[in-house]
PDB file of C-alpha atoms and ligand atoms in Angstrom:
ATOM      1  CA  MET A 128     -66.481 -67.947 -34.936  1.00  0.00           C
ATOM      2  CA  MET A 129     -62.813 -67.915 -35.803  1.00  0.00           C
ATOM      3  CA  GLU A 130     -61.164 -70.742 -37.631  1.00  0.00           C
ATOM      4  CA  LYS A 131     -60.371 -73.759 -35.459  1.00  0.00           C
ATOM      5  CA  LEU A 132     -56.920 -73.399 -33.893  1.00  0.00           C
ATOM      6  CA  SER A 133     -54.897 -76.423 -34.173  1.00  0.00           C
ATOM      7  CA  ALA A 134     -53.776 -78.106 -30.993  1.00  0.00           C
ATOM      8  CA  LYS A 135     -50.192 -77.332 -31.880  1.00  0.00           C
ATOM      9  CA  GLU A 136     -50.853 -73.631 -32.317  1.00  0.00           C
ATOM     10  CA  PHE A 137     -52.542 -73.638 -28.842  1.00  0.00           C
ATOM     11  CA  ASP A 138     -49.864 -75.390 -27.327  1.00  0.00           C
ATOM     12  CA  LEU A 139     -47.331 -72.970 -28.452  1.00  0.00           C
ATOM     13  CA  ASN A 140     -49.351 -69.866 -27.650  1.00  0.00           C
ATOM     14  CA  PHE A 141     -49.867 -71.475 -24.088  1.00  0.00           C
ATOM     15  CA  GLN A 142     -46.297 -72.195 -23.604  1.00  0.00           C
ATOM     16  CA  ASN A 143     -45.484 -68.490 -24.525  1.00  0.00           C
ATOM     17  CA  VAL A 144     -48.286 -67.130 -22.226  1.00  0.00           C
ATOM     18  CA  CYS A 145     -46.903 -69.288 -19.346  1.00  0.00           C
ATOM     19  CA  GLU A 146     -43.318 -68.113 -19.742  1.00  0.00           C
ATOM     20  CA  LYS A 147     -44.523 -64.272 -19.719  1.00  0.00           C
ATOM     21  CA  PHE A 148     -46.861 -65.328 -16.701  1.00  0.00           C
ATOM     22  CA  ASN A 149     -44.165 -67.029 -14.847  1.00  0.00           C
ATOM     23  CA  SER A 150     -41.389 -64.332 -15.243  1.00  0.00           C
ATOM     24  CA  ALA A 151     -44.075 -61.641 -14.190  1.00  0.00           C
ATOM     25  CA  LEU A 152     -44.879 -63.748 -11.202  1.00  0.00           C
ATOM     26  CA  GLN A 153     -41.189 -63.880 -10.286  1.00  0.00           C
ATOM     27  CA  LYS A 154     -40.698 -59.996 -10.792  1.00  0.00           C
ATOM     28  CA  ALA A 155     -43.729 -59.326  -8.515  1.00  0.00           C
ATOM     29  CA  GLY A 156     -42.439 -61.936  -5.981  1.00  0.00           C
ATOM     30  CA  LYS A 157     -45.645 -64.039  -6.240  1.00  0.00           C
ATOM     31  CA  THR A 158     -46.240 -67.716  -7.182  1.00  0.00           C
ATOM     32  CA  ALA A 159     -48.565 -69.401  -9.409  1.00  0.00           C
ATOM     33  CA  ASP A 160     -50.994 -69.797  -6.538  1.00  0.00           C
ATOM     34  CA  ASP A 161     -51.369 -66.009  -6.160  1.00  0.00           C
ATOM     35  CA  VAL A 162     -52.489 -65.150  -9.633  1.00  0.00           C
ATOM     36  CA  ILE A 163     -55.350 -66.536 -11.589  1.00  0.00           C
ATOM     37  CA  LEU A 164     -54.894 -67.029 -15.340  1.00  0.00           C
ATOM     38  CA  LEU A 165     -58.260 -66.763 -17.030  1.00  0.00           C
ATOM     39  CA  ALA A 166     -58.929 -67.456 -20.730  1.00  0.00           C
ATOM     40  CA  ALA A 167     -61.208 -64.948 -22.501  1.00  0.00           C
ATOM     41  CA  THR A 168     -63.087 -67.341 -24.884  1.00  0.00           C
ATOM     42  CA  LYS A 169     -65.228 -65.095 -26.928  1.00  0.00           C
ATOM     43  CA  THR A 170     -65.516 -66.480 -30.509  1.00  0.00           C
ATOM     44  CA  VAL A 171     -63.605 -69.652 -29.692  1.00  0.00           C
ATOM     45  CA  ASP A 172     -65.266 -73.083 -30.280  1.00  0.00           C
ATOM     46  CA  THR A 173     -65.944 -75.414 -27.494  1.00  0.00           C
ATOM     47  CA  ASP A 174     -63.681 -78.067 -28.738  1.00  0.00           C
ATOM     48  CA  THR A 175     -60.821 -75.766 -28.640  1.00  0.00           C
ATOM     49  CA  ILE A 176     -61.881 -74.498 -25.280  1.00  0.00           C
ATOM     50  CA  ASN A 177     -61.978 -78.044 -23.973  1.00  0.00           C
ATOM     51  CA  TYR A 178     -58.543 -78.734 -25.426  1.00  0.00           C
ATOM     52  CA  ALA A 179     -57.161 -75.752 -23.529  1.00  0.00           C
ATOM     53  CA  ILE A 180     -58.942 -76.967 -20.372  1.00  0.00           C
ATOM     54  CA  SER A 181     -57.416 -80.457 -20.818  1.00  0.00           C
ATOM     55  CA  LYS A 182     -53.926 -78.609 -21.190  1.00  0.00           C
ATOM     56  CA  GLY A 183     -54.349 -76.781 -17.828  1.00  0.00           C
ATOM     57  CA  ILE A 184     -56.616 -73.834 -18.315  1.00  0.00           C
ATOM     58  CA  ASN A 185     -58.766 -73.754 -15.139  1.00  0.00           C
ATOM     59  CA  TYR A 186     -60.703 -70.504 -15.487  1.00  0.00           C
ATOM     60  CA  VAL A 187     -62.682 -69.309 -18.583  1.00  0.00           C
ATOM     61  CA  ALA A 188     -65.028 -66.291 -19.423  1.00  0.00           C
ATOM     62  CA  GLU A 189     -67.285 -64.913 -21.866  1.00  0.00           C
ATOM     63  CA  ASN A 190     -68.208 -61.483 -22.519  1.00  0.00           C
ATOM     64  CA  ARG A 191     -71.672 -62.080 -24.201  1.00  0.00           C
ATOM     65  CA  VAL A 192     -74.714 -63.814 -22.605  1.00  0.00           C
ATOM     66  CA  GLN A 193     -75.724 -65.555 -25.872  1.00  0.00           C
ATOM     67  CA  GLU A 194     -72.329 -67.037 -26.263  1.00  0.00           C
ATOM     68  CA  LEU A 195     -72.056 -68.262 -22.743  1.00  0.00           C
ATOM     69  CA  VAL A 196     -75.532 -69.874 -22.798  1.00  0.00           C
ATOM     70  CA  ALA A 197     -74.819 -71.635 -26.122  1.00  0.00           C
ATOM     71  CA  LYS A 198     -71.349 -73.010 -24.960  1.00  0.00           C
ATOM     72  CA  HIS A 199     -71.970 -73.619 -21.282  1.00  0.00           C
ATOM     73  CA  ASP A 200     -73.319 -77.171 -21.374  1.00  0.00           C
ATOM     74  CA  LYS A 201     -70.738 -78.272 -23.717  1.00  0.00           C
ATOM     75  CA  LEU A 202     -67.825 -77.297 -21.555  1.00  0.00           C
ATOM     76  CA  SER A 203     -65.525 -79.583 -19.377  1.00  0.00           C
ATOM     77  CA  LYS A 204     -65.520 -78.857 -15.654  1.00  0.00           C
ATOM     78  CA  VAL A 205     -63.855 -75.433 -15.178  1.00  0.00           C
ATOM     79  CA  HIS A 206     -64.408 -72.177 -13.318  1.00  0.00           C
ATOM     80  CA  GLU A 207     -66.542 -70.042 -15.357  1.00  0.00           C
ATOM     81  CA  HIS A 208     -66.715 -66.072 -15.189  1.00  0.00           C
ATOM     82  CA  PHE A 209     -68.762 -63.604 -16.962  1.00  0.00           C
ATOM     83  CA  ILE A 210     -66.730 -60.409 -18.177  1.00  0.00           C
ATOM     84  CA  GLY A 211     -68.981 -58.341 -20.450  1.00  0.00           C
ATOM     85  CA  HIS A 212     -71.590 -55.743 -20.098  1.00  0.00           C
ATOM     86  CA  LEU A 213     -74.745 -57.424 -18.547  1.00  0.00           C
ATOM     87  CA  GLN A 214     -78.258 -56.220 -19.147  1.00  0.00           C
ATOM     88  CA  THR A 215     -80.435 -56.512 -16.453  1.00  0.00           C
ATOM     89  CA  ASN A 216     -82.881 -58.578 -18.258  1.00  0.00           C
ATOM     90  CA  LYS A 217     -80.032 -61.211 -18.966  1.00  0.00           C
ATOM     91  CA  VAL A 218     -79.156 -61.822 -15.453  1.00  0.00           C
ATOM     92  CA  LYS A 219     -81.372 -64.548 -15.084  1.00  0.00           C
ATOM     93  CA  ASP A 220     -79.431 -66.579 -17.910  1.00  0.00           C
ATOM     94  CA  VAL A 221     -76.168 -66.388 -16.283  1.00  0.00           C
ATOM     95  CA  ILE A 222     -77.001 -66.383 -12.505  1.00  0.00           C
ATOM     96  CA  ASP A 223     -76.737 -70.207 -12.302  1.00  0.00           C
ATOM     97  CA  LYS A 224     -74.011 -70.712 -14.780  1.00  0.00           C
ATOM     98  CA  VAL A 225     -70.993 -68.643 -13.520  1.00  0.00           C
ATOM     99  CA  GLU A 226     -69.287 -68.275 -10.258  1.00  0.00           C
ATOM    100  CA  LEU A 227     -68.101 -64.753 -10.558  1.00  0.00           C
ATOM    101  CA  ILE A 228     -69.604 -61.905 -12.408  1.00  0.00           C
ATOM    102  CA  GLN A 229     -66.637 -59.613 -13.062  1.00  0.00           C
ATOM    103  CA  SER A 230     -68.512 -56.863 -14.826  1.00  0.00           C
ATOM    104  CA  VAL A 231     -70.977 -55.052 -12.507  1.00  0.00           C
ATOM    105  CA  ASP A 232     -71.221 -51.470 -13.600  1.00  0.00           C
ATOM    106  CA  SER A 233     -74.295 -49.978 -12.228  1.00  0.00           C
ATOM    107  CA  PHE A 234     -76.222 -50.242  -8.837  1.00  0.00           C
ATOM    108  CA  LYS A 235     -79.222 -51.469 -10.973  1.00  0.00           C
ATOM    109  CA  LEU A 236     -77.454 -54.326 -12.233  1.00  0.00           C
ATOM    110  CA  ALA A 237     -76.267 -55.296  -8.791  1.00  0.00           C
ATOM    111  CA  GLN A 238     -79.911 -55.009  -7.460  1.00  0.00           C
ATOM    112  CA  GLU A 239     -81.066 -57.482 -10.206  1.00  0.00           C
ATOM    113  CA  ILE A 240     -78.267 -59.850  -9.480  1.00  0.00           C
ATOM    114  CA  SER A 241     -79.314 -59.679  -5.800  1.00  0.00           C
ATOM    115  CA  LYS A 242     -82.883 -60.403  -6.660  1.00  0.00           C
ATOM    116  CA  GLN A 243     -82.077 -63.435  -8.979  1.00  0.00           C
ATOM    117  CA  ALA A 244     -79.501 -64.826  -6.573  1.00  0.00           C
ATOM    118  CA  VAL A 245     -82.060 -64.688  -3.570  1.00  0.00           C
ATOM    119  CA  LYS A 246     -84.550 -66.262  -5.957  1.00  0.00           C
ATOM    120  CA  HIS A 247     -82.042 -69.176  -6.828  1.00  0.00           C
ATOM    121  CA  GLY A 248     -81.048 -69.508  -3.231  1.00  0.00           C
ATOM    122  CA  LEU A 249     -77.223 -68.651  -3.792  1.00  0.00           C
ATOM    123  CA  ILE A 250     -74.743 -66.035  -3.096  1.00  0.00           C
ATOM    124  CA  MET A 251     -73.305 -64.484  -6.325  1.00  0.00           C
ATOM    125  CA  ASP A 252     -69.617 -63.282  -6.269  1.00  0.00           C
ATOM    126  CA  ILE A 253     -69.137 -60.075  -8.138  1.00  0.00           C
ATOM    127  CA  LEU A 254     -66.503 -57.592  -9.152  1.00  0.00           C
ATOM    128  CA  LEU A 255     -67.334 -53.941  -9.557  1.00  0.00           C
ATOM    129  CA  GLU A 256     -65.902 -52.675 -12.878  1.00  0.00           C
ATOM    130  CA  ILE A 257     -64.172 -49.378 -12.694  1.00  0.00           C
ATOM    131  CA  ASN A 258     -63.844 -47.041 -15.702  1.00  0.00           C
ATOM    132  CA  ILE A 259     -60.372 -46.121 -14.766  1.00  0.00           C
ATOM    133  CA  GLY A 260     -59.712 -43.801 -17.923  1.00  0.00           C
ATOM    134  CA  GLU A 261     -63.185 -42.138 -17.665  1.00  0.00           C
ATOM    135  CA  GLU A 262     -63.875 -43.111 -21.276  1.00  0.00           C
ATOM    136  CA  GLU A 263     -67.341 -42.338 -22.632  1.00  0.00           C
ATOM    137  CA  SER A 264     -67.194 -45.427 -24.548  1.00  0.00           C
ATOM    138  CA  LYS A 265     -66.740 -47.711 -21.514  1.00  0.00           C
ATOM    139  CA  TRP A 266     -68.979 -49.170 -18.850  1.00  0.00           C
ATOM    140  CA  GLY A 267     -68.166 -49.028 -15.306  1.00  0.00           C
ATOM    141  CA  PHE A 268     -68.128 -46.955 -12.065  1.00  0.00           C
ATOM    142  CA  GLU A 269     -65.951 -43.734 -11.957  1.00  0.00           C
ATOM    143  CA  TYR A 270     -62.861 -43.925  -9.710  1.00  0.00           C
ATOM    144  CA  SER A 271     -64.382 -41.274  -7.431  1.00  0.00           C
ATOM    145  CA  GLN A 272     -67.850 -43.306  -7.095  1.00  0.00           C
ATOM    146  CA  ALA A 273     -66.028 -46.718  -6.466  1.00  0.00           C
ATOM    147  CA  GLU A 274     -66.057 -46.666  -2.751  1.00  0.00           C
ATOM    148  CA  GLU A 275     -69.681 -45.458  -2.438  1.00  0.00           C
ATOM    149  CA  ALA A 276     -70.594 -48.310  -4.709  1.00  0.00           C
ATOM    150  CA  VAL A 277     -68.973 -50.909  -2.705  1.00  0.00           C
ATOM    151  CA  LYS A 278     -70.780 -49.466   0.295  1.00  0.00           C
ATOM    152  CA  ASN A 279     -74.197 -49.550  -1.317  1.00  0.00           C
ATOM    153  CA  ILE A 280     -73.881 -52.786  -3.203  1.00  0.00           C
ATOM    154  CA  SER A 281     -72.408 -54.755  -0.170  1.00  0.00           C
ATOM    155  CA  GLN A 282     -75.727 -54.213   1.709  1.00  0.00           C
ATOM    156  CA  LEU A 283     -77.638 -55.923  -1.053  1.00  0.00           C
ATOM    157  CA  GLU A 284     -78.662 -59.810  -0.203  1.00  0.00           C
ATOM    158  CA  GLY A 285     -77.328 -62.537  -2.275  1.00  0.00           C
ATOM    159  CA  VAL A 286     -74.215 -60.724  -3.552  1.00  0.00           C
ATOM    160  CA  ARG A 287     -70.573 -60.851  -2.231  1.00  0.00           C
ATOM    161  CA  ILE A 288     -68.175 -58.169  -3.504  1.00  0.00           C
ATOM    162  CA  ARG A 289     -65.020 -59.928  -4.058  1.00  0.00           C
ATOM    163  CA  GLY A 290     -63.021 -56.948  -5.801  1.00  0.00           C
ATOM    164  CA  LEU A 291     -62.477 -54.669  -8.733  1.00  0.00           C
ATOM    165  CA  MET A 292     -62.020 -55.199 -12.491  1.00  0.00           C
ATOM    166  CA  THR A 293     -61.021 -52.769 -14.994  1.00  0.00           C
ATOM    167  CA  ILE A 294     -60.252 -52.441 -18.613  1.00  0.00           C
ATOM    168  CA  PRO A 295     -57.959 -49.301 -19.076  1.00  0.00           C
ATOM    169  CA  PRO A 296     -57.581 -47.115 -22.246  1.00  0.00           C
ATOM    170  CA  ILE A 297     -55.573 -48.427 -25.082  1.00  0.00           C
ATOM    171  CA  CYS A 298     -52.185 -46.867 -24.433  1.00  0.00           C
ATOM    172  CA  GLU A 299     -49.167 -45.837 -26.534  1.00  0.00           C
ATOM    173  CA  THR A 300     -46.592 -46.622 -23.981  1.00  0.00           C
ATOM    174  CA  GLU A 301     -45.909 -49.146 -21.048  1.00  0.00           C
ATOM    175  CA  THR A 302     -45.468 -46.152 -18.694  1.00  0.00           C
ATOM    176  CA  GLU A 303     -48.991 -44.970 -19.438  1.00  0.00           C
ATOM    177  CA  ILE A 304     -50.764 -48.218 -18.899  1.00  0.00           C
ATOM    178  CA  ARG A 305     -48.632 -48.939 -15.928  1.00  0.00           C
ATOM    179  CA  GLU A 306     -49.908 -45.645 -14.400  1.00  0.00           C
ATOM    180  CA  TYR A 307     -53.555 -46.888 -14.826  1.00  0.00           C
ATOM    181  CA  PHE A 308     -52.830 -50.232 -13.273  1.00  0.00           C
ATOM    182  CA  ARG A 309     -51.030 -48.510 -10.252  1.00  0.00           C
ATOM    183  CA  LYS A 310     -54.052 -46.218  -9.757  1.00  0.00           C
ATOM    184  CA  MET A 311     -56.466 -49.153  -9.888  1.00  0.00           C
ATOM    185  CA  TYR A 312     -54.194 -51.090  -7.243  1.00  0.00           C
ATOM    186  CA  LYS A 313     -54.191 -47.913  -5.057  1.00  0.00           C
ATOM    187  CA  LEU A 314     -58.146 -47.853  -5.190  1.00  0.00           C
ATOM    188  CA  PHE A 315     -58.268 -51.608  -4.429  1.00  0.00           C
ATOM    189  CA  ILE A 316     -56.013 -51.299  -1.544  1.00  0.00           C
ATOM    190  CA  ASP A 317     -57.777 -48.099  -0.263  1.00  0.00           C
ATOM    191  CA  ILE A 318     -61.198 -49.610  -0.462  1.00  0.00           C
ATOM    192  CA  SER A 319     -59.856 -53.025   1.190  1.00  0.00           C
ATOM    193  CA  SER A 320     -58.431 -51.133   4.097  1.00  0.00           C
ATOM    194  CA  LYS A 321     -61.915 -49.671   4.819  1.00  0.00           C
ATOM    195  CA  LYS A 322     -62.996 -53.202   5.675  1.00  0.00           C
ATOM    196  CA  ILE A 323     -66.644 -52.579   4.592  1.00  0.00           C
ATOM    197  CA  ASP A 324     -69.099 -55.143   5.907  1.00  0.00           C
ATOM    198  CA  ASN A 325     -69.997 -58.099   3.458  1.00  0.00           C
ATOM    199  CA  SER A 326     -67.148 -56.827   1.066  1.00  0.00           C
ATOM    200  CA  TYR A 327     -64.143 -59.044   0.709  1.00  0.00           C
ATOM    201  CA  MET A 328     -61.772 -57.194  -1.841  1.00  0.00           C
ATOM    202  CA  ASP A 329     -59.518 -60.190  -2.629  1.00  0.00           C
ATOM    203  CA  ILE A 330     -59.587 -60.034  -6.335  1.00  0.00           C
ATOM    204  CA  LEU A 331     -58.125 -57.527  -8.617  1.00  0.00           C
ATOM    205  CA  SER A 332     -58.785 -58.242 -12.263  1.00  0.00           C
ATOM    206  CA  MET A 333     -56.712 -56.279 -14.819  1.00  0.00           C
ATOM    207  CA  GLY A 334     -54.426 -57.054 -17.734  1.00  0.00           C
ATOM    208  CA  MET A 335     -55.227 -58.606 -20.974  1.00  0.00           C
ATOM    209  CA  SER A 336     -52.953 -60.206 -23.787  1.00  0.00           C
ATOM    210  CA  ASP A 337     -50.659 -57.238 -24.422  1.00  0.00           C
ATOM    211  CA  ASP A 338     -50.153 -56.119 -20.827  1.00  0.00           C
ATOM    212  CA  PHE A 339     -51.015 -58.886 -18.383  1.00  0.00           C
ATOM    213  CA  ASP A 340     -47.352 -59.179 -17.310  1.00  0.00           C
ATOM    214  CA  ILE A 341     -47.345 -55.325 -16.357  1.00  0.00           C
ATOM    215  CA  ALA A 342     -50.691 -55.847 -14.594  1.00  0.00           C
ATOM    216  CA  ILE A 343     -49.249 -58.759 -12.497  1.00  0.00           C
ATOM    217  CA  GLU A 344     -46.063 -56.668 -11.640  1.00  0.00           C
ATOM    218  CA  GLU A 345     -48.629 -53.778 -10.503  1.00  0.00           C
ATOM    219  CA  GLY A 346     -50.664 -55.961  -8.335  1.00  0.00           C
ATOM    220  CA  ALA A 347     -53.529 -57.743 -10.481  1.00  0.00           C
ATOM    221  CA  ASN A 348     -54.144 -61.388  -9.086  1.00  0.00           C
ATOM    222  CA  LEU A 349     -56.478 -62.275 -12.017  1.00  0.00           C
ATOM    223  CA  VAL A 350     -55.618 -61.562 -15.722  1.00  0.00           C
ATOM    224  CA  ARG A 351     -57.750 -62.057 -18.599  1.00  0.00           C
ATOM    225  CA  VAL A 352     -56.126 -63.418 -21.758  1.00  0.00           C
ATOM    226  CA  GLY A 353     -57.785 -64.171 -25.127  1.00  0.00           C
ATOM    227  CA  THR A 354     -55.799 -63.321 -28.263  1.00  0.00           C
ATOM    228  CA  ALA A 355     -52.424 -64.355 -26.872  1.00  0.00           C
ATOM    229  CA  LEU A 356     -53.939 -67.931 -26.209  1.00  0.00           C
ATOM    230  CA  PHE A 357     -56.401 -68.373 -29.196  1.00  0.00           C
ATOM    231  CA  GLY A 358     -54.992 -66.076 -31.853  1.00  0.00           C
ATOM    232  CA  LYS A 359     -56.514 -63.092 -33.376  1.00  0.00           C
ATOM    233  CA  ARG A 360     -60.572 -63.089 -33.514  1.00  0.00           C
ATOM    234  CA  ASN A 361     -62.351 -62.561 -36.871  1.00  0.00           C
ATOM    235  CA  TYR A 362     -65.569 -60.745 -36.400  1.00  0.00           C
ATOM    236  CA  LEU A 363     -67.763 -61.636 -39.378  1.00  0.00           C
TER     237      LEU A 363
HETATM  238  C1  PLP B1871     -61.774 -60.213 -24.840  1.00  0.00           C
HETATM  239  C2  PLP B1871     -61.587 -59.589 -23.460  1.00  0.00           C
HETATM  240  C3  PLP B1871     -60.310 -59.946 -22.882  1.00  0.00           C
HETATM  241  C4  PLP B1871     -59.127 -60.514 -23.577  1.00  0.00           C
HETATM  242  O1  PLP B1871     -58.693 -59.493 -24.392  1.00  0.00           O
HETATM  243  P1  PLP B1871     -57.412 -59.968 -25.356  1.00  0.00           P
HETATM  244  O2  PLP B1871     -56.641 -58.716 -25.746  1.00  0.00           O
HETATM  245  O3  PLP B1871     -57.969 -60.817 -26.447  1.00  0.00           O
HETATM  246  O4  PLP B1871     -56.571 -60.666 -24.513  1.00  0.00           O
HETATM  247  C5  PLP B1871     -60.314 -59.358 -21.491  1.00  0.00           C
HETATM  248  N1  PLP B1871     -61.379 -58.898 -20.974  1.00  0.00           N
HETATM  249  C6  PLP B1871     -62.582 -58.825 -21.392  1.00  0.00           C
HETATM  250  C7  PLP B1871     -63.654 -58.095 -20.666  1.00  0.00           C
HETATM  251  C8  PLP B1871     -62.665 -59.030 -22.899  1.00  0.00           C
HETATM  252  O5  PLP B1871     -63.876 -58.825 -23.442  1.00  0.00           O
END
């Protein structure tokens, strides 16, 4: 866990994020209703998260199941997502706690989500994670497999594909990161235009603390921000 952030520090961070968020919206010709600002809350204590919620954060997400489960019952009312690699044997722990799993990175995982969703009598909203930089170290479907994956997964019971998510490679320049976001937006639009049954394709999740403004300019409608809101994480 990180050291507790003071209310004052959070307020200042949040103000800075909001300014950057609003100016990106303006550049993109969008309003605050068009783009979700989601707080990535890994390593952040629940008091701080609840303070953030009281200040207007409506969406939060964890990337580790254990942390999600530990914090879930202590959180104020908020939209909760899951954004990390999910092992199939952990699906049962998150299925009734989150409203969107953003990080579906294999057909096998989608099948397990389907199975658990049916068991719980619910429809789970999901995004397919795309490994846009084709990095060995990252999870996700390859760009070239994305459409096929949407077609196959959309046929599973109990899951509803809402769009795509990506974590691009670390880039040296703004031009480079912008290219990855453009490539993702194109893929998102291409697949949307196919109107595949039982796939909605209304969410494109990309952009983090360092580049969420660029992501919004390039078509993201959900950005995941951690460090810029809560400060640098210490992993001990
Ligand atoms: C931690 C995390 C983020 C936020 O990253 P920051 O650089 O701290 O803003 C976004 N997405 C995922 C999947 C994460 O794990």
